[in-house]
Amino acid sequence: MFFEQVIGQQETQERLQQLVREERLPHALMLCGPAGCGKMALAIGFAKLLLSQRPKNESNSMFGEEPASMFGEEEAVAVESPMLRKLEHPDLHFTYPTIKLPSMGSDHKPVSDDFASEWHEMVTAGPYFTLAQWLEQMGGENQQAIITAGESDALIRKLSLKSSQGGYKVSIIWLPERMNIECANKILKLLEEPPQQTVFIMVCQEPDRLLETIRSRVQRIDVRRIADEDIRQALVSQRGLSDDQAQRISRMAGGSWLTALEMLSADSENELFLDMFQTLMRLAYMRKIKDLKAWSERMAGMGRERQKRFLEYFLRLVRENFMYNFQQQELCYMTQREEDFAQNFARFINEANILPISNLATRAIRDIGQNANAKIVFFDMALQMIVLLIQK
């Protein structure tokens, strides 16, 4: 009932429910895993479970004063309220990266409440979404979203209040690795001295970017990629695909429901990225310097988050062409368009240049992340591709 939006992940669902049944609930959990594996869906489902506990002898919505009555000798009954179904429960708090809009004052530190309506619209539409989609929802595709110190102050105030329903207060922090250092230190203090009956659920994609002291104060649960069969079944039941279509997409999705959804979209961003990849390789092969400069300027016109996503796509396609070149089709995961291009292009990706090309893209991701001039980064990358493509 509570995890109905989760694709697969039965093992993790059972583990979370077991924590409640056995009364071994930590004050802070961190769900870690790759994009599209369902971390946010699991977090929301678990939050609903915690906020829905009602002892059997309770007829009203309030708990007694003794917290232990929630999971004491009497068996608890889970009741999902209309507030929870709409994610409007007063004891459920979301924290997420935000941006600074031009309309905000110079001294204002953006907080989650500034974008509460946009967040509610996105999360109620479905718990599978990306940071890029969230940036678009906020209207800041060209900005880098962070969680500010103002957010930690706001969260401390919210959690200092008594639970409105007499039970748990649940704080879901999406992408805590995007906290700035001031915010991270304040959240650390909150984790060290958590408010009574409060559970923190962090939904993390890059845990290594978090302070070690924060990582040491949470119980980490690693969420695996979704099984291909679970994605296939969901595509058939939820999207009405045929078994053959669902099988191909589930295999290429690589355990990510987000990737599977992207592949269903006719205007998928990957279509644009494939066009840009093909253009780069053709121009580099023909050594058209002027056109490569125009290509780099077009890339520079995209937002930094999209630029990084293109470079990640670039890395994936280089790897797939390398495997295709060695006739390892069973290890290739490409769309039909990508495979059509690989038939003629794959021979240019070989053991002599695969590592230099991969390192080139990896450095570009680093440079873009450090706010380097995008025109210079992509033009340099394009010029180096001229030399790398002729290596054998």
XYZ file of C-alpha atoms in Angstrom:
392
model
C 0.000 0.000 0.000
C 2.753 2.436 0.933
C 5.325 1.311 -1.635
C 2.912 1.016 -4.564
C 4.913 3.482 -6.683
C 8.206 1.608 -6.256
C 9.380 -0.409 -9.265
C 10.830 -3.668 -7.942
C 13.235 -3.336 -4.987
C 11.392 -5.958 -2.939
C 14.463 -6.668 -0.819
C 14.861 -3.034 0.252
C 11.131 -2.675 0.903
C 11.225 -5.685 3.190
C 14.291 -4.381 5.011
C 12.608 -1.038 5.727
C 9.435 -2.696 6.961
C 11.483 -5.033 9.137
C 13.067 -2.053 10.898
C 9.584 -0.996 11.983
C 8.374 -4.463 12.913
C 11.437 -5.207 15.030
C 11.522 -1.721 16.604
C 15.093 -1.128 15.390
C 14.384 2.173 13.702
C 17.442 4.487 13.593
C 16.990 8.235 13.852
C 18.666 8.734 10.454
C 18.728 6.602 7.304
C 20.530 7.255 4.033
C 19.294 5.568 0.865
C 22.162 5.487 -1.639
C 22.106 4.327 -5.222
C 22.308 5.327 -8.886
C 19.780 7.584 -10.581
C 16.513 5.916 -11.451
C 16.742 3.054 -8.958
C 13.800 4.337 -6.908
C 15.423 5.923 -3.852
C 12.865 8.715 -3.569
C 9.968 6.309 -4.141
C 11.305 4.133 -1.308
C 11.804 7.155 0.957
C 8.259 8.390 0.406
C 6.830 4.913 0.913
C 8.776 4.494 4.151
C 7.712 7.942 5.370
C 4.073 7.028 4.709
C 4.517 3.809 6.670
C 5.993 5.638 9.677
C 3.351 8.360 9.675
C 0.512 5.883 9.286
C 1.138 3.741 12.371
C -1.878 3.582 14.680
C -2.319 1.291 17.696
C -5.378 -0.947 17.393
C -7.093 0.527 20.444
C -6.785 4.096 19.167
C -9.925 5.409 17.476
C -8.758 8.995 16.968
C -5.809 10.420 15.082
C -3.741 11.290 18.146
C -1.184 9.114 19.925
C -0.832 9.007 23.679
C 1.940 10.944 25.375
C 4.144 7.871 25.690
C 6.056 7.374 22.413
C 6.530 3.676 23.086
C 2.789 3.158 22.557
C 3.429 3.296 18.830
C 5.228 -0.037 18.724
C 4.568 -1.475 22.169
C 2.912 -4.754 23.091
C -0.196 -3.989 21.066
C 0.041 -4.629 17.382
C -0.037 -1.462 15.266
C -2.334 -0.983 12.326
C -1.202 1.082 9.335
C -3.717 3.614 8.063
C -2.894 5.813 5.062
C -4.707 9.100 5.486
C -5.858 11.368 2.632
C -3.174 13.846 3.737
C -0.482 11.257 3.150
C -1.861 10.233 -0.219
C -1.561 13.870 -1.282
C 1.833 14.223 0.500
C 0.396 17.074 2.568
C 0.915 15.557 6.022
C 1.988 18.286 8.501
C 4.679 16.016 9.994
C 6.290 15.237 6.625
C 9.021 17.703 5.672
C 10.927 17.797 2.380
C 14.344 19.395 1.892
C 15.823 19.739 -1.600
C 18.303 21.824 -3.629
C 17.086 25.264 -4.672
C 18.226 28.188 -6.775
C 18.200 31.940 -6.327
C 15.654 33.700 -8.491
C 16.175 37.286 -9.733
C 13.151 38.359 -7.684
C 14.832 37.344 -4.414
C 16.674 39.908 -2.338
C 20.449 39.958 -2.219
C 20.494 38.797 1.413
C 17.903 36.073 0.964
C 19.078 32.484 1.287
C 16.738 30.319 -0.814
C 14.906 27.609 1.111
C 12.654 24.722 0.126
C 9.522 26.629 1.151
C 10.259 29.149 -1.627
C 9.524 26.387 -4.150
C 6.966 24.355 -2.180
C 4.257 24.473 -4.853
C 6.676 23.500 -7.649
C 8.030 20.634 -5.544
C 4.587 19.362 -4.612
C 3.550 19.392 -8.264
C 6.621 17.399 -9.276
C 6.677 14.839 -6.487
C 2.941 14.096 -6.671
C 3.279 13.506 -10.418
C 5.650 10.643 -9.619
C 8.675 9.927 -7.393
C 11.020 9.235 -10.333
C 12.638 12.459 -11.564
C 16.061 13.978 -12.102
C 17.810 17.101 -10.864
C 17.585 18.463 -14.410
C 13.804 18.081 -14.352
C 13.657 19.776 -10.974
C 15.783 22.681 -12.234
C 13.420 23.082 -15.163
C 10.465 23.016 -12.780
C 12.041 25.859 -10.770
C 12.923 27.809 -13.913
C 16.681 27.678 -13.447
C 18.132 25.267 -16.006
C 21.373 27.270 -16.235
C 21.981 27.390 -12.484
C 23.531 24.920 -10.073
C 21.100 24.093 -7.285
C 22.322 23.812 -3.695
C 20.884 23.401 -0.200
C 21.702 26.592 1.687
C 22.322 27.373 5.340
C 18.949 29.095 5.328
C 17.376 25.708 4.656
C 19.040 24.117 7.682
C 17.787 26.970 9.880
C 14.255 26.498 8.547
C 14.404 22.742 9.116
C 15.614 23.186 12.697
C 12.623 25.460 13.394
C 10.146 22.999 11.870
C 11.479 19.983 13.727
C 11.587 21.831 17.061
C 7.766 21.896 17.049
C 5.770 19.069 18.554
C 4.309 16.528 16.147
C 0.861 17.668 15.068
C -0.401 14.070 15.008
C 1.386 12.872 18.137
C 3.658 10.441 16.309
C 6.790 10.685 14.219
C 8.090 13.697 12.365
C 9.805 12.644 9.131
C 12.372 14.751 7.291
C 13.219 13.626 3.745
C 16.405 15.291 2.450
C 16.827 14.841 -1.301
C 20.413 15.057 -2.600
C 22.104 15.999 0.710
C 25.441 16.016 -1.129
C 24.373 19.406 -2.508
C 24.429 21.039 0.927
C 26.954 23.858 1.197
C 29.454 23.545 4.037
C 27.570 25.882 6.380
C 24.367 23.940 5.895
C 26.149 20.587 6.262
C 27.622 21.581 9.622
C 24.225 22.653 10.941
C 22.588 19.442 9.733
C 25.406 17.501 11.411
C 24.537 19.115 14.745
C 20.887 18.236 14.166
C 21.832 14.608 13.541
C 23.984 14.554 16.680
C 21.101 15.877 18.810
C 17.960 14.844 16.902
C 14.575 16.171 18.058
C 12.354 13.639 19.805
C 10.398 11.229 17.585
C 12.118 12.515 14.423
C 13.380 10.310 11.599
C 15.692 11.669 8.887
C 15.663 9.949 5.497
C 18.430 11.106 3.184
C 18.123 10.286 -0.509
C 21.704 10.386 -1.763
C 23.290 9.766 -5.156
C 26.913 10.717 -4.419
C 27.576 9.873 -0.749
C 31.321 10.465 -1.071
C 30.604 14.181 -1.407
C 29.041 14.283 2.072
C 31.006 15.067 5.209
C 32.427 11.920 6.744
C 30.949 12.973 10.085
C 27.466 13.005 8.525
C 27.965 9.618 6.873
C 29.029 8.152 10.213
C 25.799 9.253 11.896
C 23.335 7.660 9.506
C 22.448 4.065 8.753
C 23.272 3.571 5.103
C 21.143 1.369 2.882
C 22.469 0.786 -0.631
C 19.738 0.495 -3.234
C 20.657 -1.633 -6.210
C 19.717 -1.039 -9.808
C 16.254 -2.322 -10.667
C 16.135 -5.844 -12.059
C 15.487 -5.958 -15.822
C 12.476 -8.213 -15.270
C 10.873 -5.717 -12.871
C 11.317 -2.929 -15.423
C 9.912 -5.146 -18.171
C 6.826 -5.979 -16.119
C 6.272 -2.314 -15.233
C 6.553 -1.253 -18.873
C 3.943 -3.830 -19.852
C 1.534 -3.141 -16.990
C 1.935 0.631 -16.635
C 2.835 1.735 -20.157
C 1.049 -0.893 -22.255
C 4.136 -1.974 -24.208
C 4.382 -5.299 -25.956
C 6.647 -7.928 -24.428
C 9.230 -7.475 -27.218
C 9.365 -3.695 -26.812
C 9.506 -3.933 -23.048
C 12.277 -6.530 -23.200
C 14.519 -4.358 -25.395
C 13.972 -1.203 -23.357
C 14.420 -2.952 -19.999
C 17.760 -4.368 -21.151
C 18.994 -0.986 -22.351
C 17.714 0.876 -19.291
C 20.559 -0.520 -17.200
C 18.434 -0.845 -14.087
C 17.117 2.737 -14.241
C 13.399 3.440 -14.497
C 14.265 7.020 -15.486
C 16.270 5.764 -18.457
C 13.397 3.500 -19.454
C 11.006 6.459 -19.376
C 13.422 8.608 -21.377
C 13.592 5.970 -24.059
C 9.806 6.055 -24.359
C 9.808 9.792 -24.930
C 9.737 10.837 -28.575
C 11.547 14.087 -27.768
C 14.096 12.429 -25.525
C 17.146 14.488 -24.689
C 19.249 11.544 -25.841
C 18.106 12.169 -29.401
C 19.685 15.628 -29.236
C 22.809 14.202 -27.632
C 23.151 11.580 -30.363
C 22.921 14.305 -33.013
C 25.600 16.340 -31.230
C 27.826 13.259 -30.854
C 27.487 12.367 -34.541
C 28.204 15.948 -35.592
C 31.315 16.136 -33.419
C 32.754 12.888 -34.748
C 32.072 13.681 -38.399
C 33.515 17.180 -38.193
C 36.562 15.947 -36.269
C 37.172 13.217 -38.843
C 36.924 15.786 -41.678
C 39.045 18.286 -39.678
C 36.627 21.150 -40.162
C 38.010 23.539 -37.562
C 35.567 26.371 -38.267
C 32.566 24.057 -37.976
C 33.976 22.511 -34.793
C 34.170 26.000 -33.309
C 30.491 26.508 -34.156
C 29.733 23.129 -32.565
C 31.504 24.144 -29.349
C 29.569 27.423 -29.249
C 26.320 25.512 -29.592
C 27.322 23.251 -26.712
C 28.279 26.293 -24.641
C 24.750 27.648 -25.120
C 23.326 24.756 -23.110
C 23.089 24.902 -19.323
C 25.926 23.392 -17.308
C 23.813 20.535 -16.024
C 22.843 19.599 -19.586
C 26.470 19.911 -20.698
C 27.489 17.404 -18.016
C 24.684 15.072 -19.050
C 25.914 15.232 -22.669
C 29.444 14.338 -21.568
C 28.111 11.380 -19.575
C 26.171 10.301 -22.664
C 29.368 10.765 -24.707
C 31.230 8.417 -22.368
C 28.518 5.793 -22.597
C 28.367 5.865 -26.389
C 32.148 5.663 -26.707
C 32.093 2.557 -24.535
C 29.270 0.984 -26.562
C 31.093 1.620 -29.848
C 34.257 0.082 -28.423
C 32.361 -3.101 -27.564
C 30.626 -3.066 -30.957
C 33.991 -2.709 -32.688
C 35.110 -5.970 -31.095
C 31.886 -7.667 -32.159
C 30.609 -8.083 -28.609
C 27.012 -7.242 -29.483
C 25.649 -9.117 -26.470
C 27.423 -6.547 -24.286
C 26.134 -3.561 -26.267
C 23.190 -1.500 -25.061
C 22.184 0.898 -27.820
C 19.018 2.168 -29.447
C 18.416 1.342 -33.080
C 19.614 4.810 -34.160
C 22.776 4.486 -32.086
C 23.461 1.041 -33.497
C 22.924 2.261 -37.063
C 25.586 4.927 -36.503
C 27.915 2.431 -34.814
C 27.967 0.184 -37.881
C 30.218 2.681 -39.661
C 31.723 4.594 -36.747
C 32.677 1.877 -34.243
C 35.920 0.998 -36.082
C 37.342 4.392 -35.052
C 37.107 3.515 -31.329
C 39.812 1.007 -30.473
C 42.295 -0.044 -27.808
C 44.686 2.757 -28.840
C 42.301 5.650 -28.167
C 39.518 4.406 -25.868
C 41.308 5.502 -22.682
C 42.492 8.917 -23.959
C 38.993 9.694 -25.257
C 37.407 8.637 -21.967
C 39.912 10.708 -19.992
C 39.225 13.694 -22.232
C 35.492 13.561 -21.495
C 36.087 12.972 -17.780
C 38.297 16.072 -17.567
C 35.651 18.070 -19.417
C 33.025 17.007 -16.845
C 35.364 18.166 -14.070
C 36.068 21.495 -15.781
C 32.394 22.222 -16.460
C 31.589 21.379 -12.839
C 34.218 23.926 -11.764
C 32.619 26.667 -13.900
C 35.301 26.732 -16.578
C 34.528 28.596 -19.801
C 32.349 26.111 -21.707
C 33.382 27.394 -25.161
C 37.030 26.749 -24.386
C 36.346 23.351 -22.806
C 34.321 22.029 -25.734
C 36.496 23.562 -28.464
C 39.598 22.040 -26.868
C 37.789 18.702 -26.660
C 36.767 18.931 -30.321
C 40.307 19.724 -31.488
C 41.787 16.825 -29.526
C 39.236 14.467 -31.067
C 40.798 15.173 -34.474
C 44.058 13.567 -33.316
C 42.463 10.792 -31.248
C 40.233 9.492 -34.051
C 43.195 8.680 -36.292
C 45.022 6.600 -33.665
C 45.163 2.895 -34.399
